[in-house]
mmCIF file of C-alpha atoms in Angstrom:
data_model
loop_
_atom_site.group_PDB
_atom_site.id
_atom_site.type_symbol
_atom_site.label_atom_id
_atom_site.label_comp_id
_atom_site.label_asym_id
_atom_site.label_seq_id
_atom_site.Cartn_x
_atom_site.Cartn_y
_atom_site.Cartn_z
ATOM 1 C CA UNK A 1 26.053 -4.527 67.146
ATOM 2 C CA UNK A 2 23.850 -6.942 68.613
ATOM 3 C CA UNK A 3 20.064 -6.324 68.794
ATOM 4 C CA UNK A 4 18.842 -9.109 71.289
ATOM 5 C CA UNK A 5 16.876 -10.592 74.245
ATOM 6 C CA UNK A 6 18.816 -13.528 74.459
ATOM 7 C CA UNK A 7 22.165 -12.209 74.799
ATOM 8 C CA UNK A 8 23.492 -15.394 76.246
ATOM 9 C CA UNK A 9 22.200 -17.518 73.877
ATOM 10 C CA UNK A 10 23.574 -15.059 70.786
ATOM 11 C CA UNK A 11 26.832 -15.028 72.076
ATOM 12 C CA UNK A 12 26.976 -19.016 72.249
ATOM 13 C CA UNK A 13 26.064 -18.507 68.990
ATOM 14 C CA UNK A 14 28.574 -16.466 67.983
ATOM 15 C CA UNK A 15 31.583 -17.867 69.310
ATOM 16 C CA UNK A 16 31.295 -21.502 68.555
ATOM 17 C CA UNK A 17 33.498 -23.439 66.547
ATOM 18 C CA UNK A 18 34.099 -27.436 65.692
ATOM 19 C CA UNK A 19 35.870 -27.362 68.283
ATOM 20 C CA UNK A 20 33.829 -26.320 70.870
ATOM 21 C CA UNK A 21 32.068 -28.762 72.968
ATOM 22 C CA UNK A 22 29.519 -30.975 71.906
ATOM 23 C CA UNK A 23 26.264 -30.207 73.294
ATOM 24 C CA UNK A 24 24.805 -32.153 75.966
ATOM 25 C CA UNK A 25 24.209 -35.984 75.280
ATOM 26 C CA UNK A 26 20.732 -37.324 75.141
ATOM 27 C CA UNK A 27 19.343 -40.313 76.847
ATOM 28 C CA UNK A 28 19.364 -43.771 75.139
ATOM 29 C CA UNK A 29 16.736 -44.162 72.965
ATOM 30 C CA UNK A 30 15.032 -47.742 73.485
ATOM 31 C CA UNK A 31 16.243 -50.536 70.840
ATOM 32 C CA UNK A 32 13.563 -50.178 67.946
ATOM 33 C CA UNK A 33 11.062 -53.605 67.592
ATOM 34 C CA UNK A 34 12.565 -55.933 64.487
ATOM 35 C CA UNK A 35 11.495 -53.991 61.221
ATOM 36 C CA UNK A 36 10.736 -50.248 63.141
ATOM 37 C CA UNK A 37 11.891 -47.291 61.708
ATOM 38 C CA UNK A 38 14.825 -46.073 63.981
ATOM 39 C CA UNK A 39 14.491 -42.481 65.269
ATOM 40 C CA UNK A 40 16.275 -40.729 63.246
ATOM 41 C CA UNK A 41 14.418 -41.979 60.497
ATOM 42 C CA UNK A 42 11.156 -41.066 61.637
ATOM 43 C CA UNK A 43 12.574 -37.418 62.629
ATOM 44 C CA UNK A 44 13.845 -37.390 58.904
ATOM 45 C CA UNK A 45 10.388 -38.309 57.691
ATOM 46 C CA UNK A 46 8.841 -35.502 60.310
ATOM 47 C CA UNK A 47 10.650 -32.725 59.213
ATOM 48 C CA UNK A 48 10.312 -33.417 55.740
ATOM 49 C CA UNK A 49 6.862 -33.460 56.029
ATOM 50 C CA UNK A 50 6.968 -30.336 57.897
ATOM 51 C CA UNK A 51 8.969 -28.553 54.847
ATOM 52 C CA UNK A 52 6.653 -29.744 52.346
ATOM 53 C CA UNK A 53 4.162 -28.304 54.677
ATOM 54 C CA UNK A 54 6.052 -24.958 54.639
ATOM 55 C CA UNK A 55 6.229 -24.497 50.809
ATOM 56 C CA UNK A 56 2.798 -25.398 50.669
ATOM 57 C CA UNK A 57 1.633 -22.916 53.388
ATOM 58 C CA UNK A 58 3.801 -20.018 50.792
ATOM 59 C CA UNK A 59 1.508 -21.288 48.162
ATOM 60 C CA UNK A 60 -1.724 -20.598 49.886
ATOM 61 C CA UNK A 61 -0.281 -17.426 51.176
ATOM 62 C CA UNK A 62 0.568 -16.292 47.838
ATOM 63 C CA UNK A 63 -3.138 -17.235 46.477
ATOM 64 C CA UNK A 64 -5.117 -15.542 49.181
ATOM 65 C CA UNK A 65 -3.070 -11.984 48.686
ATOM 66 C CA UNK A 66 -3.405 -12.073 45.242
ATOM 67 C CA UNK A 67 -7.556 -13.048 46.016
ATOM 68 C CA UNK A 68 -7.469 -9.910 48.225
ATOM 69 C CA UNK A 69 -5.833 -8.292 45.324
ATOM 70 C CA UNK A 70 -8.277 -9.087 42.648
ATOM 71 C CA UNK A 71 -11.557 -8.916 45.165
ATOM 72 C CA UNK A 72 -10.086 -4.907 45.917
ATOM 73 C CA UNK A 73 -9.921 -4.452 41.881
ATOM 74 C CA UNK A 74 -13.125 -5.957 41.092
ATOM 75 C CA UNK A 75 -14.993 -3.854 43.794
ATOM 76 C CA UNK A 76 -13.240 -0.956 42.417
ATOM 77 C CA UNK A 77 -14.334 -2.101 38.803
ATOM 78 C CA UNK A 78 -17.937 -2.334 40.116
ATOM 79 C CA UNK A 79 -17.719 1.459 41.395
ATOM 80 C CA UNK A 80 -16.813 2.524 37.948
ATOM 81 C CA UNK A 81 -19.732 0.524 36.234
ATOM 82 C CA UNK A 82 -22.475 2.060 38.832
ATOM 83 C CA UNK A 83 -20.779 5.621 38.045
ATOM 84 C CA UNK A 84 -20.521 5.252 34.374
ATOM 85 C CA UNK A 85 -23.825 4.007 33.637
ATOM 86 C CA UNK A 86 -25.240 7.109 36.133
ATOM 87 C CA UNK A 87 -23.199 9.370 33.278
ATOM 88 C CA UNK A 88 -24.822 7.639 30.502
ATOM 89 C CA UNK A 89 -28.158 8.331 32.057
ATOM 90 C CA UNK A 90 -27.721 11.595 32.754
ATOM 91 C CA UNK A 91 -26.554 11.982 28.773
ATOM 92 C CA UNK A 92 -29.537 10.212 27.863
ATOM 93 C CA UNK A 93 -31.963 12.765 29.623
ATOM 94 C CA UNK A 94 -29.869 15.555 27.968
ATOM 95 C CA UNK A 95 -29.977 14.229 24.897
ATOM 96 C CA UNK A 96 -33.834 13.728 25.316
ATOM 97 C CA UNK A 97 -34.390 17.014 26.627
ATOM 98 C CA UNK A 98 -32.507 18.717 23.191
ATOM 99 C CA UNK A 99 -34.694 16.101 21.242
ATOM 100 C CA UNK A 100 -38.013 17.564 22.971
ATOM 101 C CA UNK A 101 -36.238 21.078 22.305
ATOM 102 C CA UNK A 102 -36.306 20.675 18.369
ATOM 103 C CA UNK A 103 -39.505 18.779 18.351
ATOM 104 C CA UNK A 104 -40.975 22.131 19.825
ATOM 105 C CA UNK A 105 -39.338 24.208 17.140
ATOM 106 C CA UNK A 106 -41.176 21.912 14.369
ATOM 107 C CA UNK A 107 -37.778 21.076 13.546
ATOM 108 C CA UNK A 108 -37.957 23.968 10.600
ATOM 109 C CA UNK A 109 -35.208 23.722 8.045
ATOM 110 C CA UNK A 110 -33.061 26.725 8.309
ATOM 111 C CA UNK A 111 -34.739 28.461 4.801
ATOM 112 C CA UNK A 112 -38.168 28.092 5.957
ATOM 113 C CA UNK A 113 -36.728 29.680 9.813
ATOM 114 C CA UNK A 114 -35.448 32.986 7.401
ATOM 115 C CA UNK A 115 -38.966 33.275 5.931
ATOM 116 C CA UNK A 116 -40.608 32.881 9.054
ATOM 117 C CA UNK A 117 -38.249 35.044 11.032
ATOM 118 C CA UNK A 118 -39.212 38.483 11.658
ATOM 119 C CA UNK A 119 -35.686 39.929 10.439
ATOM 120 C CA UNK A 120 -32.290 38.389 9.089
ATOM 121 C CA UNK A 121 -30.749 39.759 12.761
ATOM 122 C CA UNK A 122 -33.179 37.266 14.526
ATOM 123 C CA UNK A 123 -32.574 34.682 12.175
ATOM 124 C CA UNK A 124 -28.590 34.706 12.454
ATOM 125 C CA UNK A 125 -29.066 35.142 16.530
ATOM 126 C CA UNK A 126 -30.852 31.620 15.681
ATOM 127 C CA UNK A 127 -29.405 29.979 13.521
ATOM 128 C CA UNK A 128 -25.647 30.826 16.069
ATOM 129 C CA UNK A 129 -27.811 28.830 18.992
ATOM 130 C CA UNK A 130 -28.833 26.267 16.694
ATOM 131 C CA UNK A 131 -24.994 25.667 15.627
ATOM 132 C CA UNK A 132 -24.413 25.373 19.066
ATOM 133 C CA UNK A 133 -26.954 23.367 19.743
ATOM 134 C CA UNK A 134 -26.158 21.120 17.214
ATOM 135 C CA UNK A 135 -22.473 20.844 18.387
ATOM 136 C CA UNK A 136 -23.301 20.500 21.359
ATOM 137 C CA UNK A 137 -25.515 17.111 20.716
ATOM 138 C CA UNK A 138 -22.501 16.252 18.632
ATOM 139 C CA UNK A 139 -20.539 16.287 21.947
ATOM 140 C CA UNK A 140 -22.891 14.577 24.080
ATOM 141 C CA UNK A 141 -23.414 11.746 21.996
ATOM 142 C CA UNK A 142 -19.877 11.216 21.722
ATOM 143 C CA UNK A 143 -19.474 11.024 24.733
ATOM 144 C CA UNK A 144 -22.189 8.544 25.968
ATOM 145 C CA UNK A 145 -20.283 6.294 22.659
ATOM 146 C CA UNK A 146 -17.300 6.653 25.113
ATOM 147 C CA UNK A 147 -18.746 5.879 28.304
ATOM 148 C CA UNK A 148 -20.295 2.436 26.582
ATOM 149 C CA UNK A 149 -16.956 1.818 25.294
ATOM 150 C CA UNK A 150 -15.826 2.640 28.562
ATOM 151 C CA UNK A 151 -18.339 0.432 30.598
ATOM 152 C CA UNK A 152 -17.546 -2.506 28.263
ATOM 153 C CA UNK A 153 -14.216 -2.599 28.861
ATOM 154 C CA UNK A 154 -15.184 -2.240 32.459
ATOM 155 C CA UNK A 155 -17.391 -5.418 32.323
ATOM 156 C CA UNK A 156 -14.628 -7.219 30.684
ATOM 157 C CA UNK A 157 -11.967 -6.539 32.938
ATOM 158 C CA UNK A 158 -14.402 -7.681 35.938
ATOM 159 C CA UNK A 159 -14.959 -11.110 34.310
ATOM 160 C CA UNK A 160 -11.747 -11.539 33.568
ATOM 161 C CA UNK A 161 -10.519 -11.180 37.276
ATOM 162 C CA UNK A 162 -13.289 -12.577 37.897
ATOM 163 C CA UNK A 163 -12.068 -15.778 36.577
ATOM 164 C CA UNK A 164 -8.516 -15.214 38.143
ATOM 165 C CA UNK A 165 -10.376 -15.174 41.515
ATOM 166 C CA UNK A 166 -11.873 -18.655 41.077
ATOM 167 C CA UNK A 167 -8.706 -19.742 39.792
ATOM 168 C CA UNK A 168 -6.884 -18.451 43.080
ATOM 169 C CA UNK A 169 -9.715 -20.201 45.133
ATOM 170 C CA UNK A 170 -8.985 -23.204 43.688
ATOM 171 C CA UNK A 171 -5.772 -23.029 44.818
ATOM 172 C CA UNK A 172 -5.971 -22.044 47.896
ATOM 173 C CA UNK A 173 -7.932 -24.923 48.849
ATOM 174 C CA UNK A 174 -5.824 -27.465 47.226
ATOM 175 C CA UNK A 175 -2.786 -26.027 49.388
ATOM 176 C CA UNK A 176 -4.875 -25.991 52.190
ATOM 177 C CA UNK A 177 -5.862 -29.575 51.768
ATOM 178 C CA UNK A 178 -2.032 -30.504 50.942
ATOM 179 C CA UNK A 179 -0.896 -28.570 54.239
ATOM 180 C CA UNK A 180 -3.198 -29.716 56.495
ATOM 181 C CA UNK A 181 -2.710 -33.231 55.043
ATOM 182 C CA UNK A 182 1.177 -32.873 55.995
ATOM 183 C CA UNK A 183 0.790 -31.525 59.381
ATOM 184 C CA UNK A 184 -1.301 -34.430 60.200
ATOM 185 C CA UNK A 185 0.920 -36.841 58.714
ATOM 186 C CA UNK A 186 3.622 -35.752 61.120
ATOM 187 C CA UNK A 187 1.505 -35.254 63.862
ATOM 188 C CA UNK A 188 0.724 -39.325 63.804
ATOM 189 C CA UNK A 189 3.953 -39.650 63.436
ATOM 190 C CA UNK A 190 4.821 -38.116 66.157
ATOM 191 C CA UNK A 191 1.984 -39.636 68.127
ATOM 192 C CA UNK A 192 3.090 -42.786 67.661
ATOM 193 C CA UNK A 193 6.115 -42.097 69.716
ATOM 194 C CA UNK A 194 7.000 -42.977 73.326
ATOM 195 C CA UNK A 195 7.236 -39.950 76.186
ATOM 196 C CA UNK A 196 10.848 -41.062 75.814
ATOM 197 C CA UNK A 197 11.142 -41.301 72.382
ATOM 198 C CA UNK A 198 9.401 -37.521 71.718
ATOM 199 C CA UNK A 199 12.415 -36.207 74.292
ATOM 200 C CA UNK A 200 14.822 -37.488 72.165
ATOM 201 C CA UNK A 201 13.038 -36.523 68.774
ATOM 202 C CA UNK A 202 13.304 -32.861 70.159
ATOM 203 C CA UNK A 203 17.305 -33.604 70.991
ATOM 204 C CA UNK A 204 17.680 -34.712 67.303
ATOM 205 C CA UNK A 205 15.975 -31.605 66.470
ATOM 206 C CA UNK A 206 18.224 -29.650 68.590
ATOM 207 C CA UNK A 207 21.764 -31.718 67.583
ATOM 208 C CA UNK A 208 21.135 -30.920 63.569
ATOM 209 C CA UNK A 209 20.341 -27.652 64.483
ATOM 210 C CA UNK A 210 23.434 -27.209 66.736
ATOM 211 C CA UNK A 211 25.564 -28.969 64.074
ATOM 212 C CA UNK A 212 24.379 -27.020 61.102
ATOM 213 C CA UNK A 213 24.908 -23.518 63.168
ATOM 214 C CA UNK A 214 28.970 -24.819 63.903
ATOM 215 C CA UNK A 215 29.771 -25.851 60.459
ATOM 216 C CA UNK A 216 28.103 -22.486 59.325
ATOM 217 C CA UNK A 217 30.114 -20.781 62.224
ATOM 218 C CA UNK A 218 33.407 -22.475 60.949
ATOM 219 C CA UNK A 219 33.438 -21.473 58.051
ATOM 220 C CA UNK A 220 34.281 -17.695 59.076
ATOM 221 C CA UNK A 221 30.937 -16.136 57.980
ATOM 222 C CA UNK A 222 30.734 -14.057 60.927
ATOM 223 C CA UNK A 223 34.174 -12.894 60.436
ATOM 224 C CA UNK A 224 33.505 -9.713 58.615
ATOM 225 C CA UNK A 225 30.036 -9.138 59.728
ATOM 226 C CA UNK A 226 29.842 -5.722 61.773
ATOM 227 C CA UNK A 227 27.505 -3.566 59.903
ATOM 228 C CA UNK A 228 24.576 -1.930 62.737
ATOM 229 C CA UNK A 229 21.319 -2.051 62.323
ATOM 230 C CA UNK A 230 19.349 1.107 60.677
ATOM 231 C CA UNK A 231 16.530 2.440 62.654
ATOM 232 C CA UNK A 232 13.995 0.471 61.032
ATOM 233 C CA UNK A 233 15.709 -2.562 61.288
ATOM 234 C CA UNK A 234 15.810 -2.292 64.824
ATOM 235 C CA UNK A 235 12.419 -1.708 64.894
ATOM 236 C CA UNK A 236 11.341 -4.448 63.179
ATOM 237 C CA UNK A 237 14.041 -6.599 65.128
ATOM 238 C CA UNK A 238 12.119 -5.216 68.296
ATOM 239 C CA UNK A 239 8.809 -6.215 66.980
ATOM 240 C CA UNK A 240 9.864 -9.711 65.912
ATOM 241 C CA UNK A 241 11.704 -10.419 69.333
ATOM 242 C CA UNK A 242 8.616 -9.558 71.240
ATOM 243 C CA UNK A 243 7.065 -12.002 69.537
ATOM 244 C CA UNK A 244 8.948 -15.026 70.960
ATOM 245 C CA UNK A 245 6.961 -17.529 72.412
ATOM 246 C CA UNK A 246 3.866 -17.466 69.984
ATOM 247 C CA UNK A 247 2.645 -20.312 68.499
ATOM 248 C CA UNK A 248 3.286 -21.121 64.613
ATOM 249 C CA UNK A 249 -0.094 -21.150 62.968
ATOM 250 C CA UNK A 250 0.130 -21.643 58.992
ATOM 251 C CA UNK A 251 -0.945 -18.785 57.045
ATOM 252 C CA UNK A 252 -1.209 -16.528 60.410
ATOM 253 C CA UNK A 253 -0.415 -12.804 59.997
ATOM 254 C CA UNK A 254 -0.513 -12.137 64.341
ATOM 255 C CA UNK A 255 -0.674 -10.728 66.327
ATOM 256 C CA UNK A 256 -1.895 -14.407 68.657
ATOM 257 C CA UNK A 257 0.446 -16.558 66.170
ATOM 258 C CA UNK A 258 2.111 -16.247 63.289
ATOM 259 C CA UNK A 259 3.473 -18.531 60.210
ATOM 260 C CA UNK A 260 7.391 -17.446 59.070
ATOM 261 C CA UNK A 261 6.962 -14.787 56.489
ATOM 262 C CA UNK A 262 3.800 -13.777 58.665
ATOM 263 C CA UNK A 263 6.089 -12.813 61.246
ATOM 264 C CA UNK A 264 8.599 -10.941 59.035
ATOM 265 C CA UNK A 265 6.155 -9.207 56.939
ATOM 266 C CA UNK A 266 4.336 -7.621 60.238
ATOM 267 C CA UNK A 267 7.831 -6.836 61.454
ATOM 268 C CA UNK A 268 8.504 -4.725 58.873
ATOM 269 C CA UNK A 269 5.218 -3.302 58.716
ATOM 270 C CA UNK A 270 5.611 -2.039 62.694
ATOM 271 C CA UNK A 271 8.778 -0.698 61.504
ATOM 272 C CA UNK A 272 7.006 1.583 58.806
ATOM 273 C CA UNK A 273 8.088 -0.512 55.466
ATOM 274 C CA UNK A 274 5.231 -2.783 53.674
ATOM 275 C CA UNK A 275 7.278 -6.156 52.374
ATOM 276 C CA UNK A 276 5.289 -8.764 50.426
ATOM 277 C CA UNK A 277 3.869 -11.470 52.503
ATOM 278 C CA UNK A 278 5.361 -14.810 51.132
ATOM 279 C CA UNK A 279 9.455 -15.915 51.912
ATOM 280 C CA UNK A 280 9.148 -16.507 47.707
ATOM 281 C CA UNK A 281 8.174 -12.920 46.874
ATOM 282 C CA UNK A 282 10.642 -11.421 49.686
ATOM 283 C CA UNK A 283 13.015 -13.141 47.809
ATOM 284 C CA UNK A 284 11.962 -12.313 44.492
ATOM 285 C CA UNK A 285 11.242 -8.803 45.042
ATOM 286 C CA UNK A 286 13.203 -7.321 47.885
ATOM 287 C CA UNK A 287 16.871 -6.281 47.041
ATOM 288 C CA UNK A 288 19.658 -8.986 47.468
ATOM 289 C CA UNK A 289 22.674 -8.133 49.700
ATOM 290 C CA UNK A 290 25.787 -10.385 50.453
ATOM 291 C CA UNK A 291 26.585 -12.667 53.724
ATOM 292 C CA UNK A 292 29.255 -10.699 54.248
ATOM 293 C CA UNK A 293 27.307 -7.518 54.337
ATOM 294 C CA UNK A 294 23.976 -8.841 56.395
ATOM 295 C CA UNK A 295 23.075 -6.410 58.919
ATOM 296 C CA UNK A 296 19.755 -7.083 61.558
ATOM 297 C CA UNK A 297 16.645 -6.407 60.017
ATOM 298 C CA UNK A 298 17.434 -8.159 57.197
ATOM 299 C CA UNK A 299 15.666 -11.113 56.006
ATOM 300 C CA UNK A 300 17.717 -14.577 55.564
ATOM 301 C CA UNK A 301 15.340 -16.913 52.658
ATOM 302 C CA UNK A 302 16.526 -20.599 53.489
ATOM 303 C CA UNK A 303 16.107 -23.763 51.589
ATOM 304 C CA UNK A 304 16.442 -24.205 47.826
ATOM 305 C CA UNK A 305 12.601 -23.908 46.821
ATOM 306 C CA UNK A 306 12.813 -20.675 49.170
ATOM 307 C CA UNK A 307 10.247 -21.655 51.357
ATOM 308 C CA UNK A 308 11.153 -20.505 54.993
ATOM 309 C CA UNK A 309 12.103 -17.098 55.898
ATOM 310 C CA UNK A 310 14.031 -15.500 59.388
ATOM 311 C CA UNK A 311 15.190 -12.067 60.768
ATOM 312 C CA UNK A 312 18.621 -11.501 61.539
ATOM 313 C CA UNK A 313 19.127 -9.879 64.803
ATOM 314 C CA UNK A 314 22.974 -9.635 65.294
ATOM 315 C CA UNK A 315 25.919 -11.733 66.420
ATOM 316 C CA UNK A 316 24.853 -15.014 63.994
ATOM 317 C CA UNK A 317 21.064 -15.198 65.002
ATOM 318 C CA UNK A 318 17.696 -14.819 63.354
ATOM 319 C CA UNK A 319 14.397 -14.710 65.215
ATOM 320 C CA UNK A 320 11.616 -16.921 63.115
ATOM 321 C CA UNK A 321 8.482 -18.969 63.534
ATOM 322 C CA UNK A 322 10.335 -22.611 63.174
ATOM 323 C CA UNK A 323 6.810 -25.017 62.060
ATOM 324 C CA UNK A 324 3.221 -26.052 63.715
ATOM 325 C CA UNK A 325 4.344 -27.489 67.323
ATOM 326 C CA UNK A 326 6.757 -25.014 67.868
ATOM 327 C CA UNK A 327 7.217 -21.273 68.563
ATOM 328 C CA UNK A 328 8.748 -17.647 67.690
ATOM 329 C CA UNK A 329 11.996 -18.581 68.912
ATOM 330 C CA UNK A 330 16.098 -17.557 68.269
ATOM 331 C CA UNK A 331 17.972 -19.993 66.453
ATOM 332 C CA UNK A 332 21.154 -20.069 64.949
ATOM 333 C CA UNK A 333 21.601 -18.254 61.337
ATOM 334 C CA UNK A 334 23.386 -21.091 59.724
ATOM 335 C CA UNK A 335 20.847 -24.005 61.280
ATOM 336 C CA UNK A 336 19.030 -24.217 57.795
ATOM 337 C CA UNK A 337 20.964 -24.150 54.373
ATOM 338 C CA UNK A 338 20.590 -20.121 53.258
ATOM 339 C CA UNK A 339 19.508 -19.039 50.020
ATOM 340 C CA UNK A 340 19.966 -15.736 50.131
ATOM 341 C CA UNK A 341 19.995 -12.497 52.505
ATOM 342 C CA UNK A 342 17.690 -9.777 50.981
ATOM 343 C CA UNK A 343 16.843 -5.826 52.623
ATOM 344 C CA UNK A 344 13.883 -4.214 53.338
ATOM 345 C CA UNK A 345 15.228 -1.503 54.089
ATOM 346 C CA UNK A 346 17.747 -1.128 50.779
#
C-alpha cells in the first residue's frame, strides 16, 4: 500500500504505540537566568508565531489568485470594449452611408416617386428596395442601441472588478506585512538562543511531534486503513516526494521552494487534476472522505482555522512543507491535530 522514499521511517511510523520506546533523550538544557522564559516556553511562543504566520500566508494566497482572477476578467472585459466599439463604428459608417443614399434620392415621398416614375412596375421595384432599405436601417440602429447597452455594461463590470482588485491589493499587503512581521518575530526569538539551546529547541520540536504521531497511532486509526492509491494519487505522491528537501518559502508555488498548499496544489497539477491553491479552499471545495477511508494522494487539512495542509503517502505519513526554516519533509499523519481528509481525485 505504501507509496514512499522513506520506507524506514514510514514503517516506524506505522507501528508505534505508547508503548513503544521513547525517543532518544536530549541534552540538558542550561538552567534559565532568574526571570527567563524556560525553553519550552519560548518554543511555545515560536511555533505559535509560526501558525499565525501560516494562516496569514493562506490569506495572501487566497488574495493574489483571486487578483489573478479579476486582472484575467478585466483584460478580457477590455477585449470586448475595443471589439464592441469597432462594431459600433462600423454601424455608424453604414448607417451614414444609407443616410448619403437617401440624401441622393432627394428623399422624395413615395407619391411624388409614382409621379416621377416612368411606370407603376418601376415604382413598386422601388418602393420593395426602399422597404428594405428602411428595415434594414431599422435593424442597424437597433443594433448599435445594443452594442451601447452592451459596452456600458461592459464598462461597469470593469470598474466594478476594478475596485475588487484594489480591494485584494490591499490585502495582500496587509498579510504580507502580518507574515513577514511573524516570521521575524520568531526568527529573534530564535536568535536569541544558545548553539545549545537551538539543538534542543529542534528536540522539542521533534518530542511533540513524536508524541502527537503515538497518541494518534494509539488510538487505532491506522487499523482499517488499506485502501491503494489511484494512479493519480501516486502521481502526485511521486511529485510531492521528490520534492523533499526544498526550502519552505511563504506563498511559493515551486518548483525552487514551496509554501504547504503550494506544494499540494502543484502535486496535483503534475498528476493531471487542477486543486485550488489555499489549505482553506481545498478544504472548502474538494470532496470530504473519512479517516478510515484515507488513501495516498489525499490531502489531510490540520488545525482548527484550517490553515496547514499535507499529502498522505501510505502507512500513517504525509509529505508537507512544515514552516520558513524548515523543509519538504515526511512527518507523521497524526503530528498536528486533523481537520479533515478531503480527495482530489473523488
Amino acid at each position: 500500500m505504501a507509496i514512499l522514499t522513506a520506507p524506514g521511517l514510514a514503517t516506524g511510523m506505522a507501528h508505534a504505540a505508547p508503548s513503544a520506546p521513547a525517543a532518544p533523550a536530549a541534552p540538558a538544557a542550561p538552567a534559565p537566568e532568574p526571570g527567563a522564559k524556560s525553553l519550552e516556553q519560548v518554543h511555545a511562543e515560536i511555533e505559535d508565531l509560526y501558525h499565525q504566520a501560516g494562516a496569514a500566508t493562506d490569506a495572501y494566497n487566497q488574495a493574489e489568485a483571486e487578483t489573478k482572477a479579476q486582472s484575467e476578467k478585466i483584460v478580457e472585459l477590455a477585449n470586448l470594449i475595443v471589439a464592441g466599439q469597432s462594431k459600433i463604428d462600423t454601424l455608424k459608417s453604414r448607417a451614414g452611408a444609407a443616410a448619403r443614399a437617401q440624401y441622393r434620392s432627394g428623399g422624395l415621398p413615395p407619391g411624388a416617386q409614382l409621379a416621377l416614375s416612368g411606370s407603376p412596375t418601376q415604382f413598386l421595384d422601388g418602393a420593395g428596395r426602399l422597404r428594405q432599405g428602411e428595415k434594414a436601417t431599422s435593424s442597424m440602429l437597433s443594433e448599435l442601441d445594443s452594442t451601447q447597452n452592451d459596452l456600458r455594461r461592459y464598462a461597469a463590470d470593469a470598474s466594478a472588478r476594478w475596485a475588487i482588485l484594489e480591494a485584494n491589493r490591499v490585502k495582500q499587503e496587509a498579510a504580507k506585512k502580518e507574515i513577514e512581521g511573524k516570521i521575524k518575530a520568531a526568527e529573534e526569538l530564535e536568535n536569541k538562543l544558545q548553539a545549545e539551546e537551538k539543538a534542543r529547541l529542534i528536540q522539542l520540536e521533534q518530542e511533540a511531534l513524536y508524541k502527537a504521531q503515538t497518541a494518534w497511532l494509539s488510538t487505532g486509526a491506522l487499523k482499517d486503513l488499506n485502501a491503494t492509491a489511484t494512479d493519480a494519487g501516486k502521481r502526485a505522491v511521486q511529485f510531492a516526494t521528490a520534492q523533499i528537501g526544498k526550502p519552505y518559502v511563504w506563498g511559493a508555488e515551486g518548483p525552487g521552494s514551496y509554501d504547504c498548499s503550494g506544494l499540494t496544489s502543484q502535486a496535483w497539477r503534475a498528476a493531471g487534476k487542477g486543486i485550488p491553491r489555499t489549505s482553506q479552499e481545498q478544504l472548502r471545495l474538494l470532496p470530504k472522505v473519512a479517516l478510515k477511508d484515507m488513501r495516498p494522494g489525499d490531502l489531510i487539512i490540520y488545525f482548527d482555522d484550517a490553515s496547514h495542509v499535507a499529502m498522505y503517502i501510505g502507512d500513517g505519513a504525509m509529505v508537507h512543507a512544515p514552516r520558513p526554516g524548515r523543509n519538504v519533509t515526511i512527518a507523521g499523519a497524526g503530528s498536528m491535530p486533523i481537520k479533515a481528509v478531503v480527495r482530489p481525485d473523488a
